[in-house]
XYZ file of C-alpha atoms in Angstrom:
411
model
C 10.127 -0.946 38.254
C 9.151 -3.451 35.413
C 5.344 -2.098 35.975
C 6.416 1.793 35.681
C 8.661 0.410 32.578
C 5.657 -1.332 31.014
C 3.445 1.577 31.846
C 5.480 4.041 29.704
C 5.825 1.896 26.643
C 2.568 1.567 26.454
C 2.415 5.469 26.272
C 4.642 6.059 24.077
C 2.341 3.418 21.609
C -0.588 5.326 22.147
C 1.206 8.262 21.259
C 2.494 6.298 18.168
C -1.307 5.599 17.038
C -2.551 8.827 16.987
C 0.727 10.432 15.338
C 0.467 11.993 11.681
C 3.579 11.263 11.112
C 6.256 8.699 10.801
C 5.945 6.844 14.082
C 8.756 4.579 13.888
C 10.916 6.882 16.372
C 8.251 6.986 19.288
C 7.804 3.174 18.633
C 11.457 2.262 19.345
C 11.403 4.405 22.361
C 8.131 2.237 23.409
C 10.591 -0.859 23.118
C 13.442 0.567 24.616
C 10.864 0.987 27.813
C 9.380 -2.735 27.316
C 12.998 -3.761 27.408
C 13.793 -2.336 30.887
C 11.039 -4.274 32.172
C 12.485 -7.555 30.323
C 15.225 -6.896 32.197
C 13.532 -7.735 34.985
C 10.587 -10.189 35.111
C 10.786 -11.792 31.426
C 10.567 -14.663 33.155
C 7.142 -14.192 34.662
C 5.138 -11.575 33.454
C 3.679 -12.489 29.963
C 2.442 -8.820 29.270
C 5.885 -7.486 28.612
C 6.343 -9.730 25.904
C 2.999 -9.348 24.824
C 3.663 -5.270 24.022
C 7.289 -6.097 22.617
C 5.641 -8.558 19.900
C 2.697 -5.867 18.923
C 5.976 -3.071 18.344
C 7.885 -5.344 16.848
C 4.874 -5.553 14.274
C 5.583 -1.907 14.317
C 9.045 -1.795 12.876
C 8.268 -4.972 10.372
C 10.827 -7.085 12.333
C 8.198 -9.957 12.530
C 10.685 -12.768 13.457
C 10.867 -10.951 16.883
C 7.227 -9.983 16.925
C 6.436 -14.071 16.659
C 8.943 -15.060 19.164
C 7.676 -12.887 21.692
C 3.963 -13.653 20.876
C 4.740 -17.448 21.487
C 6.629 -16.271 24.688
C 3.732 -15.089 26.684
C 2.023 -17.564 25.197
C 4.138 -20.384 26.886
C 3.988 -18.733 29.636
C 0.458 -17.906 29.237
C -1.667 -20.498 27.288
C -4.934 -18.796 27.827
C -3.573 -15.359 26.707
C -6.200 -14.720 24.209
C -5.558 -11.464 22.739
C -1.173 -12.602 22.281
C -2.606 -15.503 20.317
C -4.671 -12.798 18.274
C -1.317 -10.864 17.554
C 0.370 -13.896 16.586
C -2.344 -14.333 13.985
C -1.264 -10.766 12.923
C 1.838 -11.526 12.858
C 1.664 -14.541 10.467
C -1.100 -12.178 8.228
C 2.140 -9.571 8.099
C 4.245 -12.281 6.433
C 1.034 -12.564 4.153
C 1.066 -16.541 5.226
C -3.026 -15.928 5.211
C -3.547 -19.833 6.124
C -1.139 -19.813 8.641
C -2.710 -16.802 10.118
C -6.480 -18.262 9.792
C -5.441 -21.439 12.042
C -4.021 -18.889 14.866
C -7.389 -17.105 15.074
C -9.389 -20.308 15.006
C -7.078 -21.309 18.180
C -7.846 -18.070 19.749
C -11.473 -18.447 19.411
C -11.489 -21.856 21.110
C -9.665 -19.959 24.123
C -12.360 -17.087 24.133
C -15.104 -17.632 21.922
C -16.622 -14.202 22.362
C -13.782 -12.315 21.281
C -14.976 -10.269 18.598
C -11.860 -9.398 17.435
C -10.444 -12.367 16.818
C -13.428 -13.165 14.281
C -12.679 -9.808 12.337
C -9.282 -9.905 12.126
C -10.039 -13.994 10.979
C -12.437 -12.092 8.247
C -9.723 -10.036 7.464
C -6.868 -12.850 7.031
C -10.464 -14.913 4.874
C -10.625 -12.136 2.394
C -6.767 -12.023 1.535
C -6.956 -15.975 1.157
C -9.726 -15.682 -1.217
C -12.350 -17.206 1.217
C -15.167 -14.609 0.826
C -17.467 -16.709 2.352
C -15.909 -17.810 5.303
C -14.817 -13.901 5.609
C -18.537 -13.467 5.445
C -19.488 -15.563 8.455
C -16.346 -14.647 10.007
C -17.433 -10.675 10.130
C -20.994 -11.468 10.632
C -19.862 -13.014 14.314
C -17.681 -10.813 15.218
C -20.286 -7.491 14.273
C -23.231 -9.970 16.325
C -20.550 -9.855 19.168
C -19.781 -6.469 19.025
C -22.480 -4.524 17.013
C -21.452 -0.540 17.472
C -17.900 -1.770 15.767
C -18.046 0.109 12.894
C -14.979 -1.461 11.151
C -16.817 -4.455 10.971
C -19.967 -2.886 10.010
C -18.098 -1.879 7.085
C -15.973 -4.819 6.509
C -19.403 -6.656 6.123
C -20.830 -4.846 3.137
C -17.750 -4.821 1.586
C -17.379 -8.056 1.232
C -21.195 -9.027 0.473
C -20.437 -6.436 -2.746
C -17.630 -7.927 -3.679
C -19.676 -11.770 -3.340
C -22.862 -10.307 -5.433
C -19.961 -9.181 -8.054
C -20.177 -5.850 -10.462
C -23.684 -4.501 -11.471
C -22.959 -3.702 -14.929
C -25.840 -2.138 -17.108
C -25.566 -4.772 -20.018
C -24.488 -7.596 -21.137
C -20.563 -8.137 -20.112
C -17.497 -9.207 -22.512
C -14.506 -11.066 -20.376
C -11.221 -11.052 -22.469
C -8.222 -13.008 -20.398
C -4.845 -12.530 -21.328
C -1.151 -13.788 -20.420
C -1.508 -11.382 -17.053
C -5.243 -10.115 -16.516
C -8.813 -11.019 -16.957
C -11.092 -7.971 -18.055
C -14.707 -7.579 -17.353
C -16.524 -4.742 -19.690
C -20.223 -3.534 -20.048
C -18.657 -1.861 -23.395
C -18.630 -4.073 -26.351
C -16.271 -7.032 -27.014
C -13.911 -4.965 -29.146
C -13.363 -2.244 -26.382
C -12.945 -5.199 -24.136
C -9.949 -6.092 -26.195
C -8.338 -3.089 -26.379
C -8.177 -2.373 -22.319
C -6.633 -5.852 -22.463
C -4.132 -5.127 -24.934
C -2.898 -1.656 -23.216
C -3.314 -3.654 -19.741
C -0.834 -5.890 -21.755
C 1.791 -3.127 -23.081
C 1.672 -1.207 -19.453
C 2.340 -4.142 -17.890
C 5.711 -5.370 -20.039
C 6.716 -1.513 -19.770
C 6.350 -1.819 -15.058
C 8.634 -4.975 -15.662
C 11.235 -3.632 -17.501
C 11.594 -1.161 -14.631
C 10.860 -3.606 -11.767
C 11.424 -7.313 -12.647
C 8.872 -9.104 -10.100
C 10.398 -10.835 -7.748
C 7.616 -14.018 -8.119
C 4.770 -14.429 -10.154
C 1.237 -13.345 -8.746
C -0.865 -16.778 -8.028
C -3.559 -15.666 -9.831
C -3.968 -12.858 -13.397
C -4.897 -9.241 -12.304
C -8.545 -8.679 -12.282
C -9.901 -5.934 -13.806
C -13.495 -4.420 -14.244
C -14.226 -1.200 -16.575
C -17.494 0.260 -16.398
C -19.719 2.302 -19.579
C -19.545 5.395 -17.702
C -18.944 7.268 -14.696
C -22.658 7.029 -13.451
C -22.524 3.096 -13.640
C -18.995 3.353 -12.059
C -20.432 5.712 -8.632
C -23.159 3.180 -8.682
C -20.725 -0.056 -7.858
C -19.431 2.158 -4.919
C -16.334 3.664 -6.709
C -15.146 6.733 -4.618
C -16.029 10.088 -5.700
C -14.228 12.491 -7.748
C -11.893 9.264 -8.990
C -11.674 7.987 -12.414
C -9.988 4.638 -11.308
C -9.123 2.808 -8.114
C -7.076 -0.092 -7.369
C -8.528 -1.799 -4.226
C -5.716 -4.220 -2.543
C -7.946 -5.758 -0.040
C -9.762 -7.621 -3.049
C -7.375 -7.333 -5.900
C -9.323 -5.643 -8.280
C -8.389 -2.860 -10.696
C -11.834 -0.390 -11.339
C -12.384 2.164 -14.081
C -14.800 3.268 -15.993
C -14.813 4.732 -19.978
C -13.846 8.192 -20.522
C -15.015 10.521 -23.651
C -11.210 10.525 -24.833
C -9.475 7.313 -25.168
C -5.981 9.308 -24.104
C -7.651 9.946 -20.428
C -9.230 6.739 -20.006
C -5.038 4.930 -20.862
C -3.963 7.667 -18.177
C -6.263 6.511 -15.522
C -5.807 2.630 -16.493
C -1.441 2.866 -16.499
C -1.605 4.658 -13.322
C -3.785 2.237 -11.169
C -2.800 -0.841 -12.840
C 0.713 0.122 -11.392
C -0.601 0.161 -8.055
C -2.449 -3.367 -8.982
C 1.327 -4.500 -10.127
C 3.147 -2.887 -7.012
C 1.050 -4.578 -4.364
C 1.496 -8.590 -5.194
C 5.207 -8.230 -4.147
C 5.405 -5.269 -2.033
C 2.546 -4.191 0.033
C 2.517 -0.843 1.906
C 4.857 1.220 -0.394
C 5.068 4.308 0.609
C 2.820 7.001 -0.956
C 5.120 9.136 -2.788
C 6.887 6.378 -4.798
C 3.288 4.375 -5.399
C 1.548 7.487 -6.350
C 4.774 9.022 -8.186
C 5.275 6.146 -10.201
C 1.583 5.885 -10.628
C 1.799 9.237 -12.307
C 4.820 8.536 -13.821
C 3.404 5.485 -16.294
C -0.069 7.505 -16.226
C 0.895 9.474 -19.298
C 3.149 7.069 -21.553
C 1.778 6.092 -24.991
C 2.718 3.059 -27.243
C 4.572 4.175 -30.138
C 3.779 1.851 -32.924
C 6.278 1.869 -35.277
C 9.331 1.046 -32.253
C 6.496 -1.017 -30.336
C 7.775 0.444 -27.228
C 5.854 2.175 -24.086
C 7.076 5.766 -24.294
C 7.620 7.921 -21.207
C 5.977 11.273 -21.175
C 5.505 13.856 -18.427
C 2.558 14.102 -17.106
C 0.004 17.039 -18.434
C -1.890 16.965 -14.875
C 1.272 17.656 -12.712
C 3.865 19.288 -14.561
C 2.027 22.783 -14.283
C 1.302 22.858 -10.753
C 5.008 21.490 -9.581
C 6.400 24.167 -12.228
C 4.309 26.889 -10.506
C 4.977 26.072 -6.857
C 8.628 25.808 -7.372
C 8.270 29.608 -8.638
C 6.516 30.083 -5.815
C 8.566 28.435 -3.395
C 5.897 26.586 -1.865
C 7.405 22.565 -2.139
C 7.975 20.223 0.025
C 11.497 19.539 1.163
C 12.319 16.507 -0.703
C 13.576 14.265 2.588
C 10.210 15.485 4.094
C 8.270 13.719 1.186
C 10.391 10.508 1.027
C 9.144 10.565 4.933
C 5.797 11.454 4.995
C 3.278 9.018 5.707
C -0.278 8.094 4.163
C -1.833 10.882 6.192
C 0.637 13.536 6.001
C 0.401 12.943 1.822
C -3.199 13.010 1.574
C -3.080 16.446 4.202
C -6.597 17.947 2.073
C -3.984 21.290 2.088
C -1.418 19.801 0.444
C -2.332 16.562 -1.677
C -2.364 17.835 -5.260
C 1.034 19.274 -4.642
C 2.052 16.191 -3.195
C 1.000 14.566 -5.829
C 2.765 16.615 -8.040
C 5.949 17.069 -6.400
C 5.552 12.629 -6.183
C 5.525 12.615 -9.623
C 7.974 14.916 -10.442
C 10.984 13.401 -8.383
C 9.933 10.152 -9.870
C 10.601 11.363 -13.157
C 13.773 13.092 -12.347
C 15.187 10.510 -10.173
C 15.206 8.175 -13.088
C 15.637 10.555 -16.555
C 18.339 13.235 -14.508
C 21.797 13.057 -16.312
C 21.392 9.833 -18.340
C 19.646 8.452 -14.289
C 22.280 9.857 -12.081
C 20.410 9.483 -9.215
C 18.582 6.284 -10.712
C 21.020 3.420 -8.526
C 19.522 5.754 -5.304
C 16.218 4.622 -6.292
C 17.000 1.718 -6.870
C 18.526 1.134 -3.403
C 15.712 2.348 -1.647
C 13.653 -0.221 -3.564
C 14.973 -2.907 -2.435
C 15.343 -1.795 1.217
C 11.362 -1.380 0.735
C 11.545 -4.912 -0.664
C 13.298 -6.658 2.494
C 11.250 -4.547 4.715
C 12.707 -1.717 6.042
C 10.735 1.257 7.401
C 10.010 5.063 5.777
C 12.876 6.693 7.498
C 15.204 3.489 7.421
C 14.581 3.194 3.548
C 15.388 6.752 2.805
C 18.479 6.214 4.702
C 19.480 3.005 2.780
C 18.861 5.091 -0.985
C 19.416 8.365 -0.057
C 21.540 8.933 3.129
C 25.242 9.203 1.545
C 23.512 11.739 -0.815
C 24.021 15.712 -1.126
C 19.847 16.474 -0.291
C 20.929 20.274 -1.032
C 22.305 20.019 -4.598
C 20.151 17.031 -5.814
C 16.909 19.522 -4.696
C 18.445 22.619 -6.380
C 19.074 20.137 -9.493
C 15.669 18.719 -9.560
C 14.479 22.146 -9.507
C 15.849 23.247 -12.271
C 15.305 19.991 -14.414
C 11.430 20.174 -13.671
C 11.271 23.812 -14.499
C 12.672 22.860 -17.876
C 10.287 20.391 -18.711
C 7.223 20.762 -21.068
């Protein structure tokens, strides 16, 4: 019974990986299997509590992920890849050192587990050890050389050790919050800096942080676009944020108004992530386009909110058409399902949109509902669980007819 229990769960996660969408549901039917077969041999079979502590990693309830990690492993002290999950685990709670010491011990219990040096790498990187994560990777790709995670894990992090390739000489200005790194000249340098500055009083007076980042924001602005491709920025981007190594990228554009649109928009995503990583897409990328377009107004010195010239025509147009999303679809929607190649500019679009009705509707009637799903985000709670939390006691119907008509006024 307990093996036919196990059996299923482990089903039902494989049908959770390859799912587009949220997954949360088919993982808590996974457990609800795993359980059954608690019921019966907790006591002696280490591989139920094994699966229970990878989906509990699942639904972020990491307390119960770690004490059924160290379960099997009590009752299973050479179980290799639990002691690997419990080094997860720990990496979850972003306790990096923590998590580093767990993979060393499951090394010394199979020292040709491949994945236990990667995921080390991994754990390296977000403690600032690029070197270790170096030698780290380097082992695990030497024990398993067709993984190409690793493969590209590897030159990743040798780019990010050889540092930016600018063209000429480069001006570093540090301020109260960033450093800046600029192939420009030293007054350009300055003036990123200063907007980096103004941006990032304007994110705080929207979302206090909860504890100050250990380190200031990096930042590194290329001439132009070519020099920017040439570092490895994506294509078709005029900016990136890149959590894995902290780093804000952009590069000047010909018009100083597009090159502050780029910069307000991924420095957002640079200010989300140091105290709460994995927001969903539609709020990071909403709010992303939601600072993109303010300007500093000199004469109140304030950060002014504007809508956004690069979304407001194609949300205006589809909601003529029809053709949006249903709102509680896009609070749900995962990374894939927003980035769908069909649908992501009017995801985008529609992201931003809500953002900026959400908090400027009727003097921010629906503002505390943001708010509320914020901070479920903040103490962990799932897509669907969030929405629920912010949104649940809300009329969906009405608020979508009134957002509607809001956007379609806007200009």
């Amino acid at each position: 019974e307990a093996v036919q229990a196990v059996r299923r769960g482990a089903a039902y996660m494989a049908e959770a990986r390859r799912s587009r969408t949220d997954p949360l549901e088919t993982v808590e039917k996974a457990i609800e299997e795993f359980k059954k077969a608690d019921l019966v041999a907790a006591r002696i079979w280490p591989a139920i509590h094994y699966h229970l502590g990878i989906a509990y990693q699942w639904t972020k309830e990491y307390g119960e992920a770690r004490r059924r990690l160290e379960r099997a492993l009590e009752l299973n002290p050479a179980f290799h890849e639990a002691m690997v999950e419990l080094g997860d685990v720990w990496a979850w709670l972003k306790s990096y050192s923590s998590a580093i010491k767990v993979y060393d011990r499951a090394i010394a219990l199979k020292p040709d587990y491949a994945l236990a040096y990667r995921n080390r790498g991994i754990a390296q990187v977000r403690n600032d050890d690029l070197r270790g994560a170096e030698s780290s990777v380097q082992k695990s790709l030497d024990l398993d050389p067709k993984d190409a995670l690793s493969k590209e894990l590897l030159a990743m992090v040798r780019r990010e050790l050889e540092g930016p390739k600018f063209g000429g000489p480069t001006f570093t200005k540090e301020s109260a919050h960033f450093v800046v790194e600029c192939d420009v000249d030293a007054s350009y340098t300055d003036w990123i800096s200063k907007h980096l500055e103004l941006v990032y009083a304007k994110y705080t007076s929207i979302f206090p942080q909860q504890s100050k980042p250990k380190g200031k924001f990096r930042c590194f602005v290329f001439r132009d676009s070519g020099e920017y491709l040439a570092n490895g920025a994506p294509p078709n981007t005029g900016g990136y944020y890149l959590d894995f190594f902290k780093k804000l990228v952009f590069y000047r554009q010909a018009k100083d108004a597009d090159t502050l649109l780029v910069l307000y928009h991924e420095a957002f995503h640079q200010f989300l992530a140091y105290y709460l990583s994995e927001a969903p897409q539609w709020f990071n990328e909403g709010h992303g386009d939601y600072f993109g377009p303010s300007a500093y107004n000199e004469k109140t010195r304030q950060m002014e909110i504007r809508t956004n010239p690069w979304r407001l025509g194609l949300i205006q147009q589809s909601i003529r058409r029809g053709k949006t999303q249903r709102i509680e679809k896009l609070l749900c929607m995962t990374q894939v399902e927003l980035y769908d190649a069909q649908t992501i500019a009017l995801n985008y679009a529609q992201s931003w949109s809500l953002v900026y009705f959400l908090w400027h509707y009727d003097n921010g009637k629906y503002a505390k509902c943001l708010q509320q799903y914020f901070r479920a985000l903040m103490k962990g709670a799932a897509i669907r669980d969030a929405y629920m939390e912010g949104f649940g006691k809300t009329d969906m119907w009405a608020l979508e007819d009134e957002w509607k008509a809001f956007t379609l006024g806007l200009k």
